[in-house]
Amino acid sequence: MSAPSISGAVPQKRRLLWRVYLYGVLMLLLSASVSLAVGRYVLQPAYEVPIRPSTTWIAWHIAAIQHEPERVQAELADLRQRVGIEVSLFDPAGKLLLSSASVPPEPLAAPKLAELLAAGTRFQGGSGGVAIRDAAGSFTNYVLIRYPEASPFGLALGEFAVALLVLTLLAVPLARSIALPVERLAHLTRAFGRGNFALRAGPWRRRDEIGDLARAFDEMADRLAVLRRAELELLANVSHELRTPLSRIRLALDLVRDGDTQRVSAHLDDIGEELLELEQLIDDVMTTTRLDLGQTSTPEGLPPLHCERVPGYQVLEASASRFRKKHPERELQCAYGDDLPEVCVDPMLVRRALDNLIDNAAKFSETDTPVELGAAPSSSGLDITVVDRGMGIGDADKPRIFEPFYRTDRSRARATGGVGLGLALAKRIVEAHGGSVDFTSQQGTGSRFVVHLPRAG
Ligand code: ADP
């Protein structure tokens, strides 16, 4: 059998999603800018800066030996062949004096020449210029030089490596901020699964999906703790209820053994009564458990019920006639007509829920006061009311009366019978039908319970 799945439980504010997305965009922008800046201000100059002094020296050297045609030609050819440097020498008027370039460059226009004169040298992107001055500082020549540029592929590779490095460094805090809390939660969940039910994620400052996960864990843990406590209480209560009839049976056996048949027969009636109550208790516990189990085992969360369409009137009449038979001394005021809407219910179970409510109304009120059973159609189905003019329920007890085995002190003191399962069972039965049970009560005045059942179909 496959586990029931949940859908649509997506947190509304996807803070983590947006954080990861924006952080990713920021990482890309940062790594791109850093790699561009490193290329422009570190890698490119790292290649070009060493070229400057050596190329300037070459320019001065060629200018110095310009009047030795053979030597200058030989050295220019050597330079071009060995290191790919082409040199062209101009006089201040722009006349080309000598060149090793296959296509000699154009002489510098006046503004460019003025710039070169002011700076002394100029190097950029594979070409440069050097202004030559004599010992007195007068401008005598200028040299235009072309040298091999840095490989664009090499530069791009360098920039890519820088970008990767930046991305790798920036990804660490993001990865840590997601992985560490998830690791902590996984650890917590495992420890909880091993039975350490007191563990909680605690107050998380994060307001994103991971914070949600931690809060959901705590909610689940609280709920499981309540269920577990209820389970232990149920076990303790059932065991407690078994003790009296068992000790009576033991006493009866001892008496039989002693041959005291007279006292045994006096006990047999009590034992029979206790056993009846015990059967009722076991039946109630089993139905409660079946309804609880059903909620977790069917995909819709509803227990398997044997539902059929019945007129609302019929449901109420069945309960009313049982009550009249069981409590002939009590007055039951019925306030409902025979035109009530149909409901789709498991008749046995719904009758049991109503029986519990009417029995309580009789149990917790004086015999001379009436019990009222009413019903009226509502917008969603049928509202059934059970009203008494009895002792009522105190404010402190109100939140707990639907808990299994919960009984108020006053009801204990009155020794009204019952073990505190009636309301818990009634609520489960009605909720299993998609309905609900509400009540209002005032101490000393009485209580009013309302069962809402959805309309059939
Ligand atoms: P039980 O009737 O077996 O004690 P229930 O689950 O039916 O258990 O009710 C739980 C408790 O709620 C009762 O013990 C009683 O204290 C209180 N209670 C229920 N119904 C009424 C009522 N109509 N008037 C006053 N108290 C009530």
Tab-separated table of C-alpha atoms and ligand atoms in Angstrom:
chain	number	residue	atom	x	y	z
A	1	MET	CA	0.000	0.000	0.000
A	2	SER	CA	1.416	3.348	-0.904
A	3	ALA	CA	1.634	6.083	1.723
A	4	PRO	CA	-0.899	8.907	1.350
A	5	SER	CA	0.715	11.912	-0.224
A	6	ILE	CA	0.221	15.581	0.519
A	7	SER	CA	-0.026	18.214	-2.127
A	8	GLY	CA	-0.284	21.953	-2.206
A	9	ALA	CA	1.607	22.421	1.090
A	10	VAL	CA	3.986	24.953	-0.416
A	11	PRO	CA	5.081	27.846	1.799
A	12	GLN	CA	3.701	31.113	0.465
A	13	LYS	CA	6.858	33.167	0.865
A	14	ARG	CA	9.614	31.430	-1.029
A	15	ARG	CA	12.402	33.318	0.706
A	16	LEU	CA	15.046	30.625	0.264
A	17	LEU	CA	14.247	30.219	-3.415
A	18	TRP	CA	14.623	33.940	-3.984
A	19	ARG	CA	17.716	34.121	-1.820
A	20	VAL	CA	19.449	31.371	-3.786
A	21	TYR	CA	18.360	32.924	-7.071
A	22	LEU	CA	19.505	36.453	-6.188
A	23	TYR	CA	22.695	35.226	-4.590
A	24	GLY	CA	23.405	33.228	-7.784
A	25	VAL	CA	22.886	36.331	-9.940
A	26	LEU	CA	25.098	38.370	-7.591
A	27	MET	CA	27.779	35.683	-7.736
A	28	LEU	CA	27.759	35.759	-11.540
A	29	LEU	CA	27.907	39.572	-11.641
A	30	LEU	CA	30.696	39.715	-9.085
A	31	SER	CA	32.785	36.997	-10.710
A	32	ALA	CA	32.332	38.597	-14.169
A	33	SER	CA	33.397	42.042	-12.913
A	34	VAL	CA	36.323	40.698	-10.903
A	35	SER	CA	37.585	38.618	-13.844
A	36	LEU	CA	37.260	41.576	-16.239
A	37	ALA	CA	39.063	43.880	-13.821
A	38	VAL	CA	41.802	41.326	-13.211
A	39	GLY	CA	42.215	40.858	-17.013
A	40	ARG	CA	42.350	44.591	-17.650
A	41	TYR	CA	44.468	45.729	-14.697
A	42	VAL	CA	46.533	42.648	-13.861
A	43	LEU	CA	46.857	40.143	-16.701
A	44	GLN	CA	47.204	42.580	-19.622
A	45	PRO	CA	49.740	44.843	-17.862
A	46	ALA	CA	51.565	41.753	-16.588
A	47	TYR	CA	52.218	40.925	-20.228
A	48	GLU	CA	52.860	44.431	-21.551
A	49	VAL	CA	54.838	46.078	-18.752
A	50	PRO	CA	58.045	44.043	-19.273
A	51	ILE	CA	57.901	44.915	-23.014
A	52	ARG	CA	58.208	48.662	-22.366
A	53	PRO	CA	61.823	49.075	-21.120
A	54	SER	CA	63.258	46.528	-23.562
A	55	THR	CA	61.384	47.968	-26.549
A	56	THR	CA	62.325	51.526	-25.560
A	57	TRP	CA	65.950	50.459	-25.364
A	58	ILE	CA	65.689	48.915	-28.862
A	59	ALA	CA	64.237	52.164	-30.239
A	60	TRP	CA	67.076	54.248	-28.733
A	61	HIS	CA	69.636	51.723	-29.937
A	62	ILE	CA	68.356	51.739	-33.545
A	63	ALA	CA	68.245	55.538	-33.550
A	64	ALA	CA	71.823	55.577	-32.309
A	65	ILE	CA	73.117	53.313	-35.061
A	66	GLN	CA	70.962	54.756	-37.851
A	67	HIS	CA	74.032	56.031	-39.678
A	68	GLU	CA	75.577	52.535	-39.973
A	69	PRO	CA	73.319	51.149	-42.730
A	70	GLU	CA	74.693	47.632	-42.799
A	71	ARG	CA	74.635	47.108	-39.046
A	72	VAL	CA	71.212	48.634	-38.642
A	73	GLN	CA	69.760	46.493	-41.442
A	74	ALA	CA	71.271	43.341	-39.946
A	75	GLU	CA	70.003	44.089	-36.438
A	76	LEU	CA	66.518	45.016	-37.651
A	77	ALA	CA	66.285	41.784	-39.638
A	78	ASP	CA	67.498	39.831	-36.604
A	79	LEU	CA	64.949	41.504	-34.296
A	80	ARG	CA	62.129	40.778	-36.683
A	81	GLN	CA	63.161	37.169	-37.147
A	82	ARG	CA	63.888	36.336	-33.487
A	83	VAL	CA	61.182	38.175	-31.527
A	84	GLY	CA	58.784	39.464	-34.199
A	85	ILE	CA	59.479	43.141	-33.456
A	86	GLU	CA	59.188	45.580	-36.397
A	87	VAL	CA	60.855	48.971	-36.075
A	88	SER	CA	60.324	52.116	-38.231
A	89	LEU	CA	62.408	55.277	-37.702
A	90	PHE	CA	61.053	58.731	-38.634
A	91	ASP	CA	62.584	62.197	-38.536
A	92	PRO	CA	60.642	64.946	-36.681
A	93	ALA	CA	59.011	65.981	-39.984
A	94	GLY	CA	57.541	62.506	-40.425
A	95	LYS	CA	59.929	61.238	-43.101
A	96	LEU	CA	60.528	57.479	-42.943
A	97	LEU	CA	64.266	56.934	-42.524
A	98	LEU	CA	64.338	53.167	-42.209
A	99	SER	CA	61.934	50.300	-41.448
A	100	SER	CA	61.899	46.570	-40.995
A	101	ALA	CA	58.088	46.371	-41.343
A	102	SER	CA	56.673	44.660	-44.423
A	103	VAL	CA	54.169	47.513	-44.649
A	104	PRO	CA	55.754	50.554	-42.934
A	105	PRO	CA	53.323	52.534	-40.689
A	106	GLU	CA	52.100	56.014	-41.567
A	107	PRO	CA	53.999	58.847	-39.847
A	108	LEU	CA	52.243	60.292	-36.770
A	109	ALA	CA	49.856	63.181	-37.285
A	110	ALA	CA	50.763	66.394	-35.425
A	111	PRO	CA	48.491	65.860	-32.355
A	112	LYS	CA	49.648	62.272	-31.917
A	113	LEU	CA	53.247	63.365	-32.285
A	114	ALA	CA	52.731	66.090	-29.685
A	115	GLU	CA	51.266	63.473	-27.300
A	116	LEU	CA	54.267	61.190	-27.881
A	117	LEU	CA	56.684	64.049	-27.310
A	118	ALA	CA	54.971	64.899	-24.043
A	119	ALA	CA	54.881	61.305	-22.773
A	120	GLY	CA	58.225	60.098	-24.186
A	121	THR	CA	56.889	56.597	-24.843
A	122	ARG	CA	53.532	55.086	-25.648
A	123	PHE	CA	52.649	51.384	-25.689
A	124	GLN	CA	49.257	49.855	-26.263
A	125	GLY	CA	47.799	46.714	-27.755
A	126	GLY	CA	50.833	45.533	-29.730
A	127	SER	CA	52.242	48.846	-30.950
A	128	GLY	CA	54.274	51.617	-29.388
A	129	GLY	CA	56.154	54.833	-30.071
A	130	VAL	CA	59.332	56.242	-28.580
A	131	ALA	CA	60.481	59.867	-28.945
A	132	ILE	CA	64.299	60.092	-29.320
A	133	ARG	CA	66.192	63.084	-27.959
A	134	ASP	CA	69.886	63.986	-28.157
A	135	ALA	CA	72.104	64.662	-25.171
A	136	ALA	CA	70.885	68.273	-25.066
A	137	GLY	CA	67.269	67.020	-24.890
A	138	SER	CA	66.272	68.158	-28.383
A	139	PHE	CA	63.857	65.986	-30.304
A	140	THR	CA	65.753	64.226	-33.107
A	141	ASN	CA	63.669	61.237	-34.212
A	142	TYR	CA	60.789	59.078	-33.298
A	143	VAL	CA	60.420	55.308	-33.593
A	144	LEU	CA	57.204	53.360	-34.186
A	145	ILE	CA	57.350	49.757	-33.039
A	146	ARG	CA	55.059	46.803	-33.559
A	147	TYR	CA	55.431	43.807	-31.232
A	148	PRO	CA	53.420	40.535	-30.989
A	149	GLU	CA	50.310	40.927	-28.838
A	150	ALA	CA	49.354	38.633	-25.945
A	151	SER	CA	47.241	35.719	-27.165
A	152	PRO	CA	43.534	36.598	-26.673
A	153	PHE	CA	42.872	32.950	-25.900
A	154	GLY	CA	45.462	32.980	-23.110
A	155	LEU	CA	43.956	36.144	-21.627
A	156	ALA	CA	40.431	34.747	-21.837
A	157	LEU	CA	41.604	31.544	-20.165
A	158	GLY	CA	43.155	33.618	-17.371
A	159	GLU	CA	39.947	35.612	-16.924
A	160	PHE	CA	37.882	32.415	-16.903
A	161	ALA	CA	40.125	30.936	-14.204
A	162	VAL	CA	39.675	34.082	-12.098
A	163	ALA	CA	35.889	33.944	-12.559
A	164	LEU	CA	35.844	30.283	-11.510
A	165	LEU	CA	37.907	31.017	-8.431
A	166	VAL	CA	35.594	33.862	-7.382
A	167	LEU	CA	32.501	31.692	-7.973
A	168	THR	CA	33.991	28.853	-5.955
A	169	LEU	CA	34.770	31.150	-3.031
A	170	LEU	CA	31.371	32.871	-3.087
A	171	ALA	CA	29.467	29.562	-3.329
A	172	VAL	CA	30.844	28.337	0.006
A	173	PRO	CA	28.752	30.569	2.338
A	174	LEU	CA	25.589	29.871	0.314
A	175	ALA	CA	26.180	26.112	0.370
A	176	ARG	CA	26.928	26.242	4.105
A	177	SER	CA	23.839	28.301	4.894
A	178	ILE	CA	21.656	25.623	3.272
A	179	ALA	CA	23.527	22.437	4.109
A	180	LEU	CA	24.248	23.052	7.812
A	181	PRO	CA	20.654	23.611	9.004
A	182	VAL	CA	19.393	20.755	6.824
A	183	GLU	CA	22.093	18.513	8.318
A	184	ARG	CA	21.047	19.639	11.804
A	185	LEU	CA	17.393	18.902	11.067
A	186	ALA	CA	18.246	15.476	9.618
A	187	HIS	CA	20.223	14.701	12.762
A	188	LEU	CA	17.340	15.896	14.924
A	189	THR	CA	14.790	13.843	12.959
A	190	ARG	CA	16.901	10.699	13.308
A	191	ALA	CA	17.325	11.230	17.059
A	192	PHE	CA	13.555	11.862	17.359
A	193	GLY	CA	12.866	8.701	15.331
A	194	ARG	CA	15.052	6.753	17.763
A	195	GLY	CA	12.603	7.690	20.532
A	196	ASN	CA	13.961	10.935	21.942
A	197	PHE	CA	10.535	12.607	21.857
A	198	ALA	CA	11.558	15.638	23.913
A	199	LEU	CA	13.791	16.970	21.102
A	200	ARG	CA	12.723	20.179	19.347
A	201	ALA	CA	14.344	22.339	16.715
A	202	GLY	CA	13.758	25.310	19.029
A	203	PRO	CA	13.267	28.935	18.016
A	204	TRP	CA	14.732	29.472	14.548
A	205	ARG	CA	15.528	32.962	13.495
A	206	ARG	CA	15.303	32.065	9.802
A	207	ARG	CA	12.062	33.088	8.191
A	208	ASP	CA	12.635	31.130	4.967
A	209	GLU	CA	11.685	27.605	3.885
A	210	ILE	CA	14.288	26.044	6.180
A	211	GLY	CA	12.857	27.975	9.139
A	212	ASP	CA	9.432	26.680	8.032
A	213	LEU	CA	10.779	23.151	7.963
A	214	ALA	CA	12.088	23.554	11.534
A	215	ARG	CA	8.774	24.974	12.724
A	216	ALA	CA	6.887	22.153	10.940
A	217	PHE	CA	9.169	19.664	12.684
A	218	ASP	CA	8.347	21.179	16.084
A	219	GLU	CA	4.620	21.182	15.337
A	220	MET	CA	4.824	17.540	14.292
A	221	ALA	CA	6.869	16.697	17.392
A	222	ASP	CA	4.343	18.447	19.677
A	223	ARG	CA	1.463	16.640	18.015
A	224	LEU	CA	3.231	13.273	18.261
A	225	ALA	CA	4.033	13.933	21.925
A	226	VAL	CA	0.335	14.603	22.592
A	227	LEU	CA	-0.671	11.453	20.698
A	228	ARG	CA	1.881	9.407	22.546
A	229	ARG	CA	0.734	10.761	25.904
A	230	ALA	CA	-2.859	9.980	24.897
A	231	GLU	CA	-1.819	6.453	23.934
A	232	LEU	CA	-0.092	5.881	27.290
A	233	GLU	CA	-3.040	7.383	29.161
A	234	LEU	CA	-5.426	5.152	27.220
A	235	LEU	CA	-3.388	2.096	28.151
A	236	ALA	CA	-3.202	3.167	31.806
A	237	ASN	CA	-6.942	3.938	31.944
A	238	VAL	CA	-8.033	0.710	30.282
A	239	SER	CA	-5.787	-1.269	32.620
A	240	HIS	CA	-7.231	0.639	35.555
A	241	GLU	CA	-10.808	-0.101	34.457
A	242	LEU	CA	-9.966	-3.798	34.168
A	243	ARG	CA	-8.799	-4.041	37.759
A	244	THR	CA	-12.182	-3.887	39.572
A	245	PRO	CA	-13.991	-6.601	37.606
A	246	LEU	CA	-10.895	-8.783	37.669
A	247	SER	CA	-10.523	-8.505	41.438
A	248	ARG	CA	-14.239	-9.244	41.846
A	249	ILE	CA	-13.845	-12.349	39.666
A	250	ARG	CA	-10.800	-13.372	41.731
A	251	LEU	CA	-12.772	-12.888	44.950
A	252	ALA	CA	-15.648	-14.961	43.545
A	253	LEU	CA	-13.207	-17.724	42.583
A	254	ASP	CA	-11.731	-17.697	46.082
A	255	LEU	CA	-15.222	-17.964	47.563
A	256	VAL	CA	-16.063	-20.863	45.207
A	257	ARG	CA	-12.859	-22.557	46.284
A	258	ASP	CA	-13.854	-22.068	49.933
A	259	GLY	CA	-17.298	-23.493	49.134
A	260	ASP	CA	-19.088	-20.266	50.206
A	261	THR	CA	-21.749	-20.448	47.451
A	262	GLN	CA	-24.138	-18.064	49.217
A	263	ARG	CA	-21.721	-15.141	49.075
A	264	VAL	CA	-20.665	-16.107	45.538
A	265	SER	CA	-24.176	-15.761	44.164
A	266	ALA	CA	-24.411	-12.300	45.800
A	267	HIS	CA	-21.263	-11.332	43.906
A	268	LEU	CA	-22.325	-12.826	40.570
A	269	ASP	CA	-24.791	-10.028	39.786
A	270	ASP	CA	-22.121	-7.396	40.460
A	271	ILE	CA	-19.645	-9.304	38.278
A	272	GLY	CA	-22.222	-9.550	35.483
A	273	GLU	CA	-22.813	-5.789	35.646
A	274	GLU	CA	-19.097	-5.020	35.713
A	275	LEU	CA	-18.551	-7.325	32.742
A	276	LEU	CA	-21.288	-5.520	30.807
A	277	GLU	CA	-19.589	-2.195	31.507
A	278	LEU	CA	-16.285	-3.720	30.525
A	279	GLU	CA	-17.721	-4.925	27.232
A	280	GLN	CA	-19.046	-1.416	26.612
A	281	LEU	CA	-15.640	0.032	27.448
A	282	ILE	CA	-13.811	-2.356	25.126
A	283	ASP	CA	-16.337	-1.637	22.408
A	284	ASP	CA	-15.852	2.132	22.848
A	285	VAL	CA	-12.058	1.842	22.847
A	286	MET	CA	-12.140	-0.321	19.733
A	287	THR	CA	-14.457	2.068	17.877
A	288	THR	CA	-12.353	5.074	18.916
A	289	THR	CA	-9.193	3.316	17.753
A	290	ARG	CA	-10.820	2.193	14.506
A	291	LEU	CA	-11.867	5.784	13.769
A	292	ASP	CA	-8.387	7.093	14.705
A	293	LEU	CA	-6.662	4.465	12.585
A	294	GLY	CA	-9.028	5.122	9.698
A	295	GLN	CA	-8.016	8.770	9.667
A	296	THR	CA	-4.427	7.842	8.977
A	297	SER	CA	-4.979	4.887	6.679
A	298	THR	CA	-7.337	6.113	3.983
A	299	PRO	CA	-6.117	8.638	1.432
A	300	GLU	CA	-8.981	11.039	2.118
A	301	GLY	CA	-8.219	10.895	5.834
A	302	LEU	CA	-11.686	9.454	6.546
A	303	PRO	CA	-12.207	6.080	8.158
A	304	PRO	CA	-14.134	3.384	6.309
A	305	LEU	CA	-17.785	3.838	7.283
A	306	HIS	CA	-20.837	1.871	6.229
A	307	CYS	CA	-22.758	4.910	5.118
A	308	GLU	CA	-26.276	4.976	3.773
A	309	ARG	CA	-28.775	7.737	3.014
A	310	VAL	CA	-31.255	8.048	5.849
A	311	PRO	CA	-33.837	10.695	6.606
A	312	GLY	CA	-32.662	12.906	9.489
A	313	TYR	CA	-35.940	12.230	11.282
A	314	GLN	CA	-35.173	8.478	11.419
A	315	VAL	CA	-31.766	9.056	13.069
A	316	LEU	CA	-33.319	11.162	15.821
A	317	GLU	CA	-36.289	8.853	16.391
A	318	ALA	CA	-34.010	5.842	16.888
A	319	SER	CA	-32.109	7.658	19.616
A	320	ALA	CA	-35.244	9.076	21.228
A	321	SER	CA	-36.973	5.699	21.487
A	322	ARG	CA	-33.861	4.056	22.957
A	323	PHE	CA	-33.648	6.857	25.541
A	324	ARG	CA	-37.319	6.499	26.504
A	325	LYS	CA	-36.817	2.763	27.052
A	326	LYS	CA	-33.606	3.220	29.042
A	327	HIS	CA	-34.799	6.164	31.145
A	328	PRO	CA	-38.577	5.808	31.521
A	329	GLU	CA	-38.431	8.117	34.537
A	330	ARG	CA	-36.982	11.031	32.478
A	331	GLU	CA	-38.888	13.518	30.377
A	332	LEU	CA	-37.561	13.816	26.815
A	333	GLN	CA	-38.802	16.866	24.913
A	334	CYS	CA	-38.464	16.295	21.183
A	335	ALA	CA	-38.387	19.403	19.018
A	336	TYR	CA	-38.087	18.299	15.393
A	337	GLY	CA	-40.411	17.598	12.521
A	338	ASP	CA	-40.456	14.753	9.994
A	339	ASP	CA	-39.291	16.982	7.145
A	340	LEU	CA	-35.601	17.021	8.071
A	341	PRO	CA	-33.060	16.640	5.218
A	342	GLU	CA	-31.495	13.288	4.392
A	343	VAL	CA	-28.022	12.599	5.720
A	344	CYS	CA	-25.481	10.066	4.501
A	345	VAL	CA	-24.309	8.327	7.692
A	346	ASP	CA	-23.334	5.056	9.296
A	347	PRO	CA	-26.636	4.782	11.266
A	348	MET	CA	-25.223	2.581	14.043
A	349	LEU	CA	-22.320	4.938	14.717
A	350	VAL	CA	-24.293	8.193	14.541
A	351	ARG	CA	-26.911	6.753	16.847
A	352	ARG	CA	-24.180	5.855	19.294
A	353	ALA	CA	-22.869	9.425	19.225
A	354	LEU	CA	-26.356	10.825	19.890
A	355	ASP	CA	-27.003	8.227	22.609
A	356	ASN	CA	-23.852	9.337	24.403
A	357	LEU	CA	-24.920	12.986	24.288
A	358	ILE	CA	-28.480	12.321	25.497
A	359	ASP	CA	-27.269	9.928	28.198
A	360	ASN	CA	-24.855	12.607	29.430
A	361	ALA	CA	-27.656	15.163	29.455
A	362	ALA	CA	-29.660	12.827	31.713
A	363	LYS	CA	-26.647	11.785	33.774
A	364	PHE	CA	-25.520	15.315	34.619
A	365	SER	CA	-28.923	16.807	35.434
A	366	GLU	CA	-31.551	16.205	38.119
A	367	THR	CA	-34.246	13.610	37.375
A	368	ASP	CA	-37.051	16.153	37.548
A	369	THR	CA	-35.595	18.311	34.761
A	370	PRO	CA	-36.323	17.542	31.103
A	371	VAL	CA	-33.806	16.620	28.419
A	372	GLU	CA	-34.387	18.291	25.052
A	373	LEU	CA	-33.594	16.728	21.699
A	374	GLY	CA	-34.032	19.076	18.751
A	375	ALA	CA	-33.053	19.289	15.098
A	376	ALA	CA	-33.301	21.790	12.285
A	377	PRO	CA	-32.040	21.949	8.696
A	378	SER	CA	-28.962	24.167	8.253
A	379	SER	CA	-27.320	25.630	5.142
A	380	SER	CA	-24.918	22.675	4.977
A	381	GLY	CA	-27.087	19.856	6.348
A	382	LEU	CA	-28.631	19.049	9.676
A	383	ASP	CA	-28.057	20.569	13.149
A	384	ILE	CA	-29.021	18.308	16.052
A	385	THR	CA	-29.179	19.811	19.562
A	386	VAL	CA	-29.164	18.089	22.950
A	387	VAL	CA	-29.971	20.395	25.861
A	388	ASP	CA	-30.110	19.771	29.600
A	389	ARG	CA	-30.728	21.932	32.649
A	390	GLY	CA	-28.121	20.257	34.774
A	391	MET	CA	-24.844	21.006	36.518
A	392	GLY	CA	-23.103	22.446	33.435
A	393	ILE	CA	-19.386	22.390	32.643
A	394	GLY	CA	-16.807	24.684	34.260
A	395	ASP	CA	-14.612	26.915	32.112
A	396	ALA	CA	-11.466	25.034	33.192
A	397	ASP	CA	-12.950	21.738	31.994
A	398	LYS	CA	-14.360	22.979	28.691
A	399	PRO	CA	-11.193	22.582	26.600
A	400	ARG	CA	-10.661	19.005	27.802
A	401	ILE	CA	-14.042	17.285	27.846
A	402	PHE	CA	-13.534	15.691	24.411
A	403	GLU	CA	-10.276	14.058	25.518
A	404	PRO	CA	-10.541	10.291	26.041
A	405	PHE	CA	-11.030	9.367	29.733
A	406	TYR	CA	-11.402	12.971	30.846
A	407	ARG	CA	-14.026	13.443	33.562
A	408	THR	CA	-14.611	16.529	35.656
A	409	ASP	CA	-14.167	16.244	39.400
A	410	ARG	CA	-17.794	17.048	40.012
A	411	SER	CA	-18.941	14.261	37.727
A	412	ARG	CA	-16.623	11.873	39.571
A	413	ALA	CA	-17.991	13.072	42.877
A	414	ARG	CA	-21.537	12.362	41.727
A	415	ALA	CA	-20.437	8.817	40.798
A	416	THR	CA	-22.376	9.072	37.578
A	417	GLY	CA	-20.747	6.055	35.998
A	418	GLY	CA	-18.939	6.082	32.678
A	419	VAL	CA	-15.226	6.262	32.082
A	420	GLY	CA	-14.936	9.461	30.078
A	421	LEU	CA	-15.039	7.994	26.556
A	422	GLY	CA	-18.554	9.064	25.548
A	423	LEU	CA	-17.772	12.556	24.236
A	424	ALA	CA	-14.424	11.531	22.696
A	425	LEU	CA	-16.214	8.828	20.741
A	426	ALA	CA	-19.131	11.084	19.751
A	427	LYS	CA	-16.746	13.717	18.403
A	428	ARG	CA	-14.731	11.172	16.427
A	429	ILE	CA	-17.859	9.628	14.935
A	430	VAL	CA	-19.297	12.973	13.844
A	431	GLU	CA	-15.968	14.202	12.436
A	432	ALA	CA	-15.539	10.914	10.535
A	433	HIS	CA	-18.778	11.866	8.761
A	434	GLY	CA	-17.370	15.270	7.849
A	435	GLY	CA	-19.389	17.002	10.594
A	436	SER	CA	-18.530	18.709	13.874
A	437	VAL	CA	-19.674	18.933	17.510
A	438	ASP	CA	-19.923	22.252	19.405
A	439	PHE	CA	-21.220	23.034	22.847
A	440	THR	CA	-22.072	25.862	25.194
A	441	SER	CA	-22.439	25.350	28.895
A	442	GLN	CA	-22.799	27.285	32.103
A	443	GLN	CA	-22.259	25.862	35.537
A	444	GLY	CA	-25.509	25.449	37.454
A	445	THR	CA	-27.614	26.275	34.389
A	446	GLY	CA	-27.041	23.448	31.922
A	447	SER	CA	-25.383	22.473	28.645
A	448	ARG	CA	-26.255	22.565	24.992
A	449	PHE	CA	-24.478	20.284	22.536
A	450	VAL	CA	-24.909	20.798	18.768
A	451	VAL	CA	-24.026	18.158	16.186
A	452	HIS	CA	-23.622	19.448	12.606
A	453	LEU	CA	-24.039	16.717	9.998
A	454	PRO	CA	-23.506	17.424	6.280
A	455	ARG	CA	-26.435	16.963	3.914
A	456	ALA	CA	-26.440	13.682	1.907
A	457	GLY	CA	-24.847	13.952	-1.544
B	1	ADP	P1	-18.511	10.083	30.856
B	1	ADP	O1	-19.919	10.534	30.613
B	1	ADP	O2	-18.317	8.647	30.690
B	1	ADP	O3	-17.958	10.587	32.146
B	1	ADP	P2	-17.946	11.688	28.579
B	1	ADP	O4	-16.811	11.628	27.646
B	1	ADP	O5	-19.299	11.442	28.018
B	1	ADP	O6	-17.614	10.715	29.754
B	1	ADP	O7	-17.935	13.094	29.247
B	1	ADP	C1	-16.741	13.586	29.777
B	1	ADP	C2	-17.038	14.537	30.927
B	1	ADP	O8	-17.630	15.718	30.423
B	1	ADP	C3	-18.020	13.983	31.901
B	1	ADP	O9	-17.412	13.190	32.867
B	1	ADP	C4	-18.613	15.247	32.497
B	1	ADP	O10	-17.756	15.731	33.504
B	1	ADP	C5	-18.578	16.216	31.341
B	1	ADP	N1	-19.908	16.286	30.680
B	1	ADP	C6	-20.273	15.692	29.515
B	1	ADP	N2	-21.537	16.001	29.194
B	1	ADP	C7	-21.994	16.819	30.173
B	1	ADP	C8	-23.239	17.495	30.433
B	1	ADP	N3	-24.294	17.385	29.593
B	1	ADP	N4	-23.315	18.260	31.526
B	1	ADP	C9	-22.272	18.396	32.368
B	1	ADP	N5	-21.085	17.803	32.199
B	1	ADP	C10	-20.929	17.011	31.118
